[in-house]
Coordinates of C-alpha atoms and ligand atoms in Angstrom, one line a residue:
X1316 CA 9.7 -24.9 17.2
X1317 CA 9.5 -21.8 18.5
X1318 CA 7.0 -19.6 16.8
X1319 CA 8.6 -16.8 14.7
X1320 CA 6.4 -14.6 17.3
X1321 CA 7.6 -15.8 20.4
X1322 CA 11.6 -15.8 18.6
X1323 CA 11.0 -12.0 18.0
X1324 CA 10.3 -11.4 21.9
X1325 CA 13.3 -13.0 23.1
X1326 CA 15.5 -11.7 20.1
X1327 CA 14.0 -7.9 21.1
X1328 CA 15.2 -8.8 24.9
X1329 CA 18.5 -10.3 23.7
X1330 CA 19.3 -7.0 21.5
X1331 CA 18.2 -4.7 24.2
X1332 CA 16.7 -1.8 22.5
X1333 CA 13.3 -1.1 21.7
X1334 CA 12.7 0.2 18.4
X1335 CA 10.3 2.9 18.1
X1336 CA 7.3 3.0 15.1
X1337 CA 6.1 6.5 13.9
X1338 CA 2.4 5.5 11.8
X1339 CA -0.2 7.4 11.6
X1340 CA -3.4 5.0 9.4
X1341 CA -3.7 8.4 7.3
X1342 CA -0.4 7.7 6.1
X1343 CA -2.3 5.8 2.9
X1344 CA -2.2 8.6 0.4
X1345 CA -5.5 9.0 -0.5
X1346 CA -5.1 8.8 -3.7
X1347 CA -7.5 5.9 -5.6
X1348 CA -5.1 6.0 -8.8
X1349 CA -1.7 5.9 -7.4
X1350 CA -0.8 2.7 -8.1
X1351 CA -2.2 1.4 -11.6
X1352 CA -0.4 4.9 -12.1
X1353 CA 3.2 4.6 -10.8
X1354 CA 3.4 1.1 -8.9
X1355 CA 3.2 2.8 -5.5
X1356 CA 1.1 0.8 -3.1
X1357 CA -0.4 2.8 -0.7
X1358 CA -1.1 0.4 1.8
X1359 CA 2.7 -0.1 2.2
X1360 CA 3.0 1.7 5.7
X1361 CA -0.4 -0.1 7.0
X1362 CA 0.9 -3.4 5.9
X1363 CA 4.4 -3.1 7.6
X1364 CA 3.0 -1.8 10.5
X1365 CA 0.6 -4.6 10.7
X1366 CA 3.4 -7.0 10.0
X1367 CA 5.8 -5.7 12.8
X1368 CA 2.9 -5.7 15.5
X1369 CA 1.6 -9.0 14.5
X1370 CA 5.2 -10.7 14.7
X1371 CA 5.9 -8.9 18.0
X1372 CA 8.9 -6.7 16.2
X1373 CA 7.6 -4.1 18.2
X1374 CA 5.6 -3.3 21.2
X1375 CA 2.3 -1.9 21.1
X1376 CA 3.3 0.7 23.3
X1377 CA 6.0 1.9 21.0
X1378 CA 3.9 2.6 18.0
X1379 CA 3.6 6.9 18.0
X1380 CA 1.1 8.8 16.5
X1381 CA 2.6 12.1 15.2
X1382 CA 1.3 15.3 14.9
X1383 CA 0.8 17.6 11.9
X1384 CA 3.5 19.8 11.2
X1385 CA 3.1 23.1 10.9
X1386 CA 3.8 25.8 8.8
X1387 CA 6.2 27.6 10.8
X1388 CA 8.1 24.4 11.1
X1389 CA 8.4 23.9 7.4
X1390 CA 9.0 27.7 6.2
X1391 CA 12.3 27.4 8.4
X1392 CA 13.7 25.4 5.1
X1393 CA 10.5 26.1 1.9
X1394 CA 9.6 29.1 0.3
X1395 CA 6.7 30.7 0.9
X1396 CA 5.8 30.4 -2.8
X1397 CA 5.9 26.3 -2.4
X1398 CA 4.3 26.4 0.4
X1399 CA 1.3 28.5 -0.6
X1400 CA 1.2 26.2 -3.9
X1401 CA 0.5 23.1 -1.9
X1402 CA -3.1 23.8 -1.8
X1403 CA -3.6 23.7 -5.2
X1404 CA -4.8 20.5 -6.8
X1405 CA -2.9 21.3 -10.0
X1406 CA 0.3 21.2 -8.1
X1407 CA 0.0 18.3 -5.8
X1408 CA -1.5 16.4 -8.9
X1409 CA 2.0 17.0 -10.6
X1410 CA 4.2 16.0 -8.2
X1411 CA 2.4 12.6 -7.2
X1412 CA 1.8 12.0 -10.9
X1413 CA -1.8 11.5 -10.9
X1414 CA -4.4 13.7 -12.3
X1415 CA -5.4 17.1 -10.3
X1416 CA -9.5 15.9 -10.4
X1417 CA -7.9 13.2 -7.9
X1418 CA -6.0 15.2 -5.4
X1419 CA -8.2 16.4 -2.4
X1420 CA -5.7 19.2 -0.9
X1421 CA -6.6 19.3 2.4
X1422 CA -7.0 15.2 2.7
X1423 CA -3.6 14.8 0.4
X1424 CA -1.4 17.0 2.5
X1425 CA -2.7 15.6 6.2
X1426 CA -0.6 12.7 4.7
X1427 CA 2.3 14.8 4.0
X1428 CA 2.4 16.8 7.0
X1429 CA 1.5 14.1 9.8
X1430 CA 4.5 12.2 7.7
X1431 CA 7.1 15.6 8.0
X1432 CA 5.3 15.7 11.7
X1433 CA 6.9 12.4 12.5
X1434 CA 10.1 12.8 11.0
X1435 CA 10.7 15.6 13.1
X1436 CA 9.5 14.5 16.3
X1437 CA 11.2 10.9 16.1
X1438 CA 14.5 13.4 15.4
X1439 CA 14.0 15.0 18.5
X1440 CA 12.9 11.8 20.3
X1441 CA 15.9 9.9 19.4
X1442 CA 18.3 12.9 20.7
X1443 CA 16.7 12.6 24.5
X1444 CA 18.9 11.0 26.5
X1445 CA 18.4 7.4 27.0
X1446 CA 18.4 5.5 30.7
X1447 CA 21.3 3.0 29.6
X1448 CA 23.1 5.7 27.6
X1449 CA 22.3 3.6 24.3
X1450 CA 21.6 5.3 21.1
X1451 CA 17.9 4.9 20.3
X1452 CA 16.3 3.9 16.9
X1453 CA 13.4 5.7 15.3
X1454 CA 11.2 4.3 12.1
X1455 CA 8.7 6.3 10.6
X1456 CA 6.8 4.5 8.2
X1457 CA 6.5 7.2 5.7
X1458 CA 8.6 10.1 5.2
X1459 CA 12.9 10.3 3.1
X1460 CA 10.7 12.8 0.6
X1461 CA 14.4 13.8 -0.4
X1462 CA 13.4 15.2 -3.8
X1463 CA 11.9 18.7 -2.4
X1464 CA 14.1 21.5 -2.6
X1465 CA 13.7 24.5 -1.2
X1466 CA 11.0 26.6 -3.7
X1467 CA 10.5 23.1 -5.5
X1468 CA 8.9 19.6 -5.2
X1469 CA 8.2 17.0 -7.4
X1470 CA 8.7 12.9 -7.6
X1471 CA 6.6 11.9 -4.6
X1472 CA 8.0 15.3 -2.4
X1473 CA 5.8 17.9 -1.4
X1474 CA 8.7 18.8 1.2
X1475 CA 11.4 17.5 2.6
X1476 CA 10.8 16.1 6.2
X1477 CA 14.8 15.4 6.5
X1478 CA 15.7 18.8 5.9
X1479 CA 13.1 20.4 7.9
X1480 CA 13.5 18.3 10.6
X1481 CA 17.7 19.2 10.8
X1482 CA 16.2 23.0 10.5
X1483 CA 14.0 21.9 13.8
X1484 CA 17.0 20.4 16.0
X1485 CA 19.1 23.4 14.7
X1486 CA 16.6 25.7 16.4
X1487 CA 16.1 23.5 19.1
X1488 CA 19.7 24.3 19.9
X1489 CA 21.4 21.0 18.3
X1490 CA 25.1 22.0 17.0
X1491 CA 26.0 18.2 16.6
X1492 CA 27.3 16.7 13.1
X1493 CA 24.4 15.3 11.1
X1494 CA 24.8 11.9 8.7
X1495 CA 22.4 11.6 6.1
X1496 CA 22.8 8.1 4.6
X1497 CA 20.4 8.3 1.1
X1498 CA 20.2 4.8 0.0
X1499 CA 16.7 5.6 -2.1
X1500 CA 17.3 3.9 -5.8
X1501 CA 17.1 8.0 -6.7
X1502 CA 20.2 10.9 -6.1
X1503 CA 18.7 13.3 -3.0
X1504 CA 18.9 16.5 -5.0
X1505 CA 16.8 18.1 -3.0
X1506 CA 18.1 17.3 0.6
X1507 CA 21.3 18.7 -1.1
X1508 CA 20.1 21.7 -1.7
X1509 CA 18.1 22.3 1.4
X1510 CA 21.4 21.8 3.7
X1511 CA 24.2 23.3 1.8
X1512 CA 24.2 25.9 3.8
X1513 CA 24.9 23.8 6.9
X1514 CA 28.2 23.0 7.3
X1515 CA 27.8 20.3 9.8
X1516 CA 25.9 18.0 7.5
X1517 CA 27.5 15.3 5.8
X1518 CA 25.1 13.5 3.0
X1519 CA 26.2 10.1 1.4
X1520 CA 24.4 8.6 -1.0
X1521 CA 24.0 5.2 -3.1
X1522 CA 22.0 5.3 -6.4
X1523 CA 21.0 3.7 -9.7
X1524 CA 20.5 7.1 -12.0
X1525 CA 22.5 9.4 -13.0
X1526 CA 21.4 12.9 -12.7
X1527 CA 24.5 14.8 -12.8
X1528 CA 27.1 16.3 -10.3
X1529 CA 25.0 17.1 -6.7
X1530 CA 27.5 19.4 -5.0
X1531 CA 28.1 18.2 -1.1
X1532 CA 27.2 14.5 -1.3
X1533 CA 29.5 11.7 -1.5
X1534 CA 27.5 10.0 -4.2
X1535 CA 27.7 6.4 -6.0
X1536 CA 25.9 5.8 -9.2
X1537 CA 25.9 2.0 -9.9
X1538 CA 25.0 0.6 -13.0
X1539 CA 21.7 -0.5 -13.9
X1540 CA 20.3 -3.7 -12.4
X1541 CA 23.9 -3.9 -10.3
X1542 CA 22.3 -6.5 -8.0
X1543 CA 23.3 -7.6 -4.4
X1544 CA 26.7 -8.2 -4.4
X1545 CA 27.9 -5.1 -6.1
X1546 CA 25.8 -2.8 -4.0
X1547 CA 26.9 -4.3 -0.7
X1548 CA 30.5 -3.5 -2.0
X1549 CA 29.5 0.0 -2.6
X1550 CA 27.7 0.2 0.7
X1551 CA 30.6 -1.3 2.7
X1552 CA 32.9 1.9 0.7
X1553 CA 30.4 4.2 1.9
X1554 CA 29.9 3.7 5.3
X1555 CA 33.5 3.8 5.8
X1556 CA 33.8 7.0 4.6
X1557 CA 31.0 7.8 6.9
X1558 CA 32.2 10.6 9.5
X1559 CA 31.4 10.5 13.2
X1560 CA 27.7 12.0 13.7
X1561 CA 25.5 12.7 16.5
X1562 CA 22.4 11.8 14.7
X1563 CA 21.9 9.8 11.4
X1564 CA 19.2 9.9 8.8
X1565 CA 18.9 6.5 7.1
X1566 CA 16.7 6.5 3.8
X1567 CA 16.0 2.8 3.8
X1568 CA 14.7 3.1 -0.2
X1569 CA 12.4 0.0 -0.9
X1570 CA 12.9 1.2 -4.6
X1571 CA 16.4 -0.5 -4.6
X1572 CA 14.5 -3.8 -5.4
X1573 CA 14.6 -5.6 -8.7
X1574 CA 11.2 -5.4 -10.5
X1575 CA 10.6 -1.9 -9.2
X1576 CA 8.5 0.3 -11.5
X1577 CA 11.3 3.3 -11.2
X1578 CA 14.2 2.2 -9.8
X1579 CA 16.8 0.6 -11.7
X1580 CA 19.0 -1.2 -9.0
X1581 CA 17.9 -4.7 -8.6
X1582 CA 18.2 -6.0 -5.3
X1583 CA 16.4 -8.9 -3.6
X1584 CA 14.9 -8.9 -0.6
X1585 CA 17.5 -10.5 1.0
X1586 CA 19.9 -7.9 -0.1
X1587 CA 18.0 -4.8 1.2
X1588 CA 17.7 -6.5 4.4
X1589 CA 21.7 -7.0 4.6
X1590 CA 21.9 -3.2 3.4
X1591 CA 19.9 -2.6 6.7
X1592 CA 21.5 -4.8 9.0
X1593 CA 25.2 -3.2 8.1
X1594 CA 23.7 0.2 8.1
X1595 CA 22.0 -0.5 11.4
X1596 CA 25.8 -1.9 12.9
X1597 CA 27.6 1.3 11.2
X1598 CA 25.6 3.7 13.2
X1599 CA 25.0 1.3 16.4
X1600 CA 26.3 4.3 18.6
X1601 CA 24.2 7.0 17.0
X1602 CA 20.9 7.8 17.3
X1603 CA 19.4 6.8 13.9
X1604 CA 15.8 7.8 12.2
X1605 CA 15.0 5.6 9.5
X1606 CA 12.9 6.4 6.5
X1607 CA 11.4 4.5 3.5
X1608 CA 11.7 6.8 1.1
X1609 CA 10.6 5.6 -2.6
X1610 CA 9.4 1.7 -3.3
X1611 CA 7.2 1.0 -6.2
X1612 CA 6.3 -2.3 -6.5
X1613 CA 4.3 -5.3 -5.0
X1614 CA 7.3 -6.2 -2.7
X1615 CA 7.6 -2.4 -1.3
X1616 CA 6.0 -2.8 2.0
X1617 CA 8.5 -6.1 2.7
X1618 CA 11.1 -3.9 2.3
X1619 CA 10.1 -1.6 4.6
X1620 CA 8.8 -4.8 7.1
X1621 CA 12.6 -5.8 6.5
X1622 CA 14.1 -2.7 7.8
X1623 CA 11.8 -2.9 10.7
X1624 CA 13.1 -6.6 11.2
X1625 CA 16.6 -5.5 11.1
X1626 CA 16.1 -2.5 13.6
X1627 CA 13.9 -4.5 15.7
X1628 CA 15.3 -8.2 16.3
X1629 CA 18.4 -8.1 14.0
X1630 CA 16.7 -10.8 11.5
X1631 CA 17.3 -12.5 8.1
X1632 CA 14.2 -14.6 8.1
X1633 CA 12.2 -13.4 5.1
X1634 CA 8.5 -12.6 5.2
X1635 CA 6.5 -15.8 3.9
X1636 CA 5.9 -15.5 0.2
X1637 CA 2.2 -16.6 0.7
X1638 CA 1.7 -13.8 3.4
X1639 CA -1.4 -11.2 3.0
X1640 CA -1.1 -9.1 5.2
X1641 CA -4.4 -7.6 4.3
X1642 CA -6.4 -11.2 5.0
X1643 CA -4.3 -11.3 8.0
X1644 CA -5.8 -8.3 9.0
X1645 CA -9.4 -9.2 8.0
X1646 CA -9.1 -12.1 9.5
X1647 CA -8.3 -10.4 13.3
X1648 CA -11.0 -7.9 12.6
X1649 CA -14.0 -10.7 11.6
X1650 CA -12.8 -12.7 14.4
X1651 CA -14.4 -9.7 16.3
X1652 CA -17.6 -9.3 14.5
X1653 CA -20.1 -11.3 15.9
X1654 CA -23.1 -13.3 13.5
X1655 CA -25.9 -11.0 15.5
X1656 CA -23.8 -8.1 15.1
X1657 CA -23.8 -8.8 10.6
X1658 CA -27.1 -11.0 10.9
X1659 CA -29.1 -8.9 12.9
X1660 CA -30.5 -10.1 15.7
X1661 CA -34.1 -11.1 15.0
X1662 CA -35.3 -10.8 18.5
X1663 CA -38.4 -13.0 19.9
X1664 CA -40.5 -9.6 19.5
X1665 CA -39.3 -8.9 16.1
X1666 CA -40.2 -12.5 15.1
X1667 CA -44.2 -12.5 16.8
X1668 CA -44.3 -8.7 14.9
X1669 CA -43.3 -10.4 11.6
X1670 CA -46.0 -13.2 12.2
X1671 CA -48.7 -10.8 12.8
X1672 CA -47.9 -8.9 9.7
X1673 CA -46.6 -6.1 11.7
X1674 CA -43.5 -5.4 10.5
X1675 CA -41.8 -6.9 6.9
X1676 CA -38.6 -8.9 7.7
X1677 CA -35.8 -7.4 5.9
X1678 CA -33.7 -8.1 3.1
X1679 CA -30.9 -10.0 3.5
X1680 CA -28.1 -10.7 1.5
X1681 CA -27.0 -14.2 0.8
X1682 CA -30.3 -15.2 3.8
X1683 CA -27.8 -13.7 6.7
X1684 CA -26.0 -9.8 6.5
X1685 CA -28.5 -7.5 7.4
X1686 CA -28.1 -4.0 5.6
X1687 CA -27.1 -2.6 9.2
X1688 CA -24.7 -5.5 9.9
X1689 CA -23.0 -4.8 5.9
X1690 CA -22.3 -1.1 7.1
X1691 CA -21.2 -1.7 10.5
X1692 CA -19.0 -4.2 8.4
X1693 CA -17.4 -2.0 6.0
X1694 CA -17.3 0.7 8.9
X1695 CA -14.8 -1.9 10.6
X1696 CA -12.9 -3.0 7.7
X1697 CA -11.9 0.7 7.1
X1698 CA -13.5 0.9 3.9
X1699 CA -15.8 3.5 5.0
X1700 CA -13.2 5.4 6.3
X1701 CA -11.1 5.5 3.3
X1702 CA -14.2 6.4 1.3
X1703 CA -14.6 9.7 3.5
X1704 CA -11.0 10.9 3.1
X1705 CA -12.2 11.2 -0.7
X1706 CA -15.0 13.4 0.2
X1707 CA -17.9 10.9 0.8
X1708 CA -20.4 10.1 3.6
X1709 CA -23.0 9.7 5.2
X1710 CA -23.4 6.2 4.2
X1711 CA -26.6 4.0 3.5
X1712 CA -26.3 0.4 2.4
X1713 CA -29.5 -1.5 1.1
X1714 CA -30.2 -4.7 0.1
X1715 CA -32.6 -6.3 -2.2
X1716 CA -32.7 -9.5 -3.2
X1717 CA -33.6 -10.2 -7.1
X1718 CA -34.0 -13.0 -9.4
X1719 CA -30.5 -13.1 -10.7
X1720 CA -29.2 -12.8 -7.0
X1721 CA -28.7 -10.6 -3.9
X1722 CA -28.3 -6.5 -5.0
X1723 CA -26.1 -4.8 -2.5
X1724 CA -25.3 -1.5 -2.7
X1725 CA -23.5 0.9 -1.1
X1726 CA -24.4 4.9 -1.2
X1727 CA -22.7 8.0 0.0
X1728 CA -23.3 11.3 0.2
X1729 CA -20.7 13.7 -1.9
X1730 CA -19.4 17.0 -1.1
X1731 CA -21.3 18.3 -4.3
X1732 CA -24.4 18.0 -1.9
X1733 CA -25.7 14.7 -3.8
X1734 CA -25.9 11.0 -3.0
X1735 CA -23.7 9.2 -5.4
X1736 CA -23.8 4.9 -5.8
X1737 CA -20.3 4.0 -4.6
X1738 CA -20.2 0.5 -4.8
X1739 CA -22.7 -2.3 -5.9
X1740 CA -21.8 -6.1 -6.4
X1741 CA -25.2 -9.1 -6.8
X1742 CA -24.0 -12.2 -5.0
X1743 CA -25.3 -15.6 -5.2
X1744 CA -24.1 -18.9 -3.8
X1745 CA -23.5 -20.9 -6.3
X1746 CA -21.6 -24.3 -7.4
X1747 CA -18.4 -23.8 -9.8
X1748 CA -15.9 -26.1 -10.0
X1749 CA -17.5 -29.2 -8.0
X1750 CA -17.7 -26.6 -5.1
X1751 CA -20.2 -24.1 -3.2
X1752 CA -19.0 -20.7 -3.7
X1753 CA -19.9 -17.1 -3.3
X1754 CA -20.6 -15.8 -6.7
X1755 CA -20.1 -12.4 -8.1
X1756 CA -22.5 -11.5 -10.7
X1757 CA -21.3 -8.2 -10.6
X1758 CA -19.2 -6.0 -8.6
X1759 CA -18.7 -2.0 -9.8
X1760 CA -16.2 0.2 -7.4
X1761 CA -17.2 3.7 -8.5
X1762 CA -15.9 7.1 -7.3
X1763 CA -18.1 9.7 -9.1
X1764 CA -16.2 12.9 -7.8
X1765 CA -13.3 11.7 -9.6
X1766 CA -12.8 12.5 -13.7
X1767 CA -11.7 11.0 -16.5
X1768 CA -8.4 12.6 -18.1
X1769 CA -6.2 11.7 -20.9
X1770 CA -3.7 10.9 -17.6
X1771 CA -6.6 8.7 -16.5
X1772 CA -8.4 7.0 -19.7
X1773 CA -11.5 5.1 -19.0
X1774 CA -11.7 1.6 -19.3
X1775 CA -13.8 -0.4 -21.1
X1776 CA -16.5 -1.4 -18.5
X1777 CA -16.1 1.9 -16.5
X1778 CA -18.9 4.9 -16.1
X1779 CA -16.8 6.6 -13.9
X1780 CA -12.8 6.0 -12.1
X1781 CA -12.3 3.6 -9.6
X1782 CA -11.9 3.8 -5.7
X1783 CA -8.4 1.6 -5.9
X1784 CA -10.1 -1.0 -3.4
X1785 CA -10.5 -4.0 -5.6
X1786 CA -8.1 -5.9 -3.0
X1787 CA -9.9 -4.5 0.1
X1788 CA -13.5 -6.1 -1.4
X1789 CA -11.6 -9.0 -2.9
X1790 CA -10.5 -10.0 0.9
X1791 CA -13.9 -8.6 2.0
X1792 CA -15.9 -11.4 -0.1
X1793 CA -13.7 -13.7 0.9
X1794 CA -14.4 -13.2 4.6
X1795 CA -17.9 -13.7 4.1
X1796 CA -17.6 -16.8 2.0
X1797 CA -15.3 -18.1 5.3
X1798 CA -18.6 -16.9 7.4
X1799 CA -20.9 -18.4 5.1
X1800 CA -19.0 -22.3 5.3
X1801 CA -18.1 -21.5 1.4
X1802 CA -15.0 -22.8 -0.6
X1803 CA -13.9 -19.5 -2.7
X1804 CA -15.0 -16.5 -4.4
X1805 CA -15.9 -16.7 -7.9
X1806 CA -16.7 -13.9 -10.9
X1807 CA -16.2 -13.8 -14.1
X1808 CA -13.9 -11.2 -15.3
X1809 CA -15.7 -9.3 -18.7
X1810 CA -12.3 -7.5 -19.4
X1811 CA -8.8 -8.1 -19.8
X1812 CA -8.1 -5.6 -16.9
X1813 CA -11.0 -6.8 -13.9
X1814 CA -8.7 -10.4 -14.7
X1815 CA -5.6 -8.3 -14.3
X1816 CA -6.6 -7.2 -11.0
X1817 CA -7.2 -10.2 -9.6
X1818 CA -4.4 -12.1 -10.7
X1819 CA -2.4 -12.5 -7.7
X1820 CA -5.8 -14.2 -5.6
X1821 CA -7.9 -15.7 -8.4
X1822 CA -7.0 -18.4 -10.9
X1823 CA -9.1 -19.7 -14.0
X1824 CA -10.9 -22.7 -13.1
X1825 CA -9.9 -24.4 -16.1
X1826 CA -6.0 -24.8 -16.4
X1827 CA -5.9 -24.4 -20.1
X1828 CA -7.7 -21.1 -19.8
X1829 CA -5.6 -20.3 -16.8
X1830 CA -2.5 -21.2 -18.6
X1831 CA -3.5 -18.9 -21.7
X1832 CA -4.2 -15.7 -19.3
X1833 CA -0.8 -16.5 -17.7
X1834 CA 0.5 -16.2 -21.7
X1835 CA -1.5 -13.4 -22.1
X1836 CA -0.2 -11.2 -19.0
X1837 CA 3.6 -12.3 -19.9
X1838 CA 3.2 -10.8 -23.8
X1839 CA 1.6 -8.0 -22.5
X1840 CA 4.5 -7.3 -19.7
X1841 CA 5.3 -3.6 -20.8
X1842 CA 2.3 -2.4 -22.4
X1843 CA 0.6 0.2 -19.9
X1844 CA -3.0 -1.4 -18.8
X1845 CA -5.7 0.9 -20.2
X1846 CA -3.8 0.4 -23.5
X1847 CA -3.6 -3.9 -23.2
X1848 CA -7.0 -3.9 -21.8
X1849 CA -8.5 -1.7 -24.6
X1850 CA -6.3 -3.7 -27.1
X1851 CA -8.0 -6.9 -26.1
X1852 CA -11.6 -5.7 -26.0
X1853 CA -10.8 -4.1 -29.5
X1854 CA -9.4 -7.6 -30.9
X1855 CA -6.0 -5.9 -31.7
X1856 CA -4.6 -8.8 -30.0
X1857 CA -3.5 -12.0 -31.9
X1858 CA -3.0 -15.6 -30.5
X1859 CA -0.4 -17.5 -32.7
X1860 CA -1.4 -15.3 -35.3
X1861 CA -5.1 -15.0 -35.6
X1862 CA -7.2 -12.7 -33.6
X1863 CA -7.9 -13.1 -30.0
X1864 CA -11.7 -12.8 -28.5
X1865 CA -11.7 -12.3 -24.8
X1866 CA -12.8 -14.9 -23.0
X1867 CA -14.7 -14.3 -20.0
X1868 CA -14.3 -17.5 -18.2
X1869 CA -14.7 -18.2 -14.6
X1870 CA -11.9 -17.3 -12.0
X1871 CA -11.8 -18.2 -8.2
X1872 CA -10.3 -17.4 -5.2
X1873 CA -10.1 -20.6 -3.6
X1874 CA -10.0 -20.7 0.7
X1875 CA -9.2 -24.4 1.1
X1876 CA -6.6 -26.3 -0.9
X1877 CA -7.7 -26.7 -4.5
X1878 CA -5.4 -28.9 -6.6
X1879 CA -4.8 -27.1 -10.7
X1880 CA -2.7 -29.4 -12.5
X1881 CA 0.4 -27.5 -12.8
X1882 CA 1.7 -29.0 -15.5
X1883 CA -2.0 -28.2 -17.6
X1884 CA -1.2 -24.7 -16.9
X1885 CA 2.4 -24.4 -18.1
X1886 CA 2.0 -26.6 -20.9
X1887 CA -0.9 -24.6 -21.9
X1888 CA 1.0 -20.9 -21.0
X1889 CA 4.3 -22.3 -23.5
X1890 CA 1.8 -23.2 -26.4
X1891 CA 0.5 -20.1 -26.8
X1892 CA 2.0 -16.8 -28.1
X1893 CA -0.1 -13.1 -28.3
X1894 CA 0.9 -10.8 -30.6
X1895 CA -0.2 -6.5 -30.1
X1896 CA -1.3 -5.5 -33.7
X1897 CA -1.8 -1.7 -34.0
Ligands
ZN3298 ZN1 13.7 6.8 -5.1

């Protein structure tokens, strides 16, 4: 069997054109509450970039880091009032549907300006003459902010990167026709407004939401839940009406997928890939800039990586179901962290000093990690970098050995001048479900510079808002367990939302308990998480008509094959019916 890695190299050569990627790790929106509030996973660009590089879809030398767009380029399209309003937390909070207390304007605008800069640079790059006369393709992993108009912003769009790019090309003297294929699940209202006066711009759109007539746009609005076939038929129609152009912008929206929190179309991942392949064929001879636009669900990164697979290697191969880009990334980073770096090399001199009583042995976490080693690991995994963007640093790790287990704390300076507790965990090696696992007695992820509000309510066990890095931390604990030869990571979720956050990676040890939990998730679907977890905590949820009290049993992330009887889980799930009383 040929590995997909090698296959992709061959296919890259066969299809003859290297895909360029535009990406920066600061593409991750520094908004910890974004995912819980909107379904948008800020890791989307990271996941797609890591996957495309790992699978050899794109060469490392073809990944470009953009520069921040400057004010002069933005002001060719946008009104000064709009641009000036973008340094206010309230404005940005409204645009991104989060709370003003969550927004650090300069940091958030860095993300937006990098993405916009990339769209502009990509557009300029793909118009440069190519050696074999082939048309270049550039994929920017963040952009397609099509709801931003001349003087208004909204719907996750602060500035309109495509309109700014078209204005930049015009300024450079480019007079050719521009085709904009907007395949996001929502209509391109902002783009249409910004480019209304450019007679050489054609905009085609297929969406699943009717926002009224959009002058100047070849618009198709499909019925809700249309699915792959209906969508692809509409796409063929639109492509047949697309005029010849000298550059194309393609908004390959990830919110076309079924299950998306905001899009209503209902495509499969295979359908979205087919969309990208057909568009790639249609613009084969046209230099093109590809953008992800929206995508508000767990699979949005797969749609974006799929766009890369379609463009780079013309592949229909699905990304395997269980593929976890974060676990893969952390495994690669872990391989470069030596035991001596993590556990501290207690050199002979130090041992002698210890014996002489002149130096105390450092406190170790789980008998292995030093505080310095933990700090290094948090840096390498990118956790500290993310926290710096939220306004924290410098950092300090403190380890203490206690009766219950080992306590590790990460403290960070804050912009307010104080030092704050950011991460605290109490860990122990323990037997669970017949195996030695890493047991988490306690874990808290704290963002004390953020504030609770009506739109960001306090969850039952929270003192301050969370950091939005639960997935990073559980992946990091899994790496720790692997290093220490343990079979998994276990904890006891004290509330429904904690179990819910871990539901993709962790399972309850007892199959009947797992089944009941799955039934609870099923029956509370559609209830916002803060409301659901409060209802469970306050006894307002009934199981088969009787008041239900949360069962804080052990959940485990198994790192070795661990059979759980699926029939027992399913039987318990089907037998349980939860209802919510007001
Ligand atoms: Zn959208």
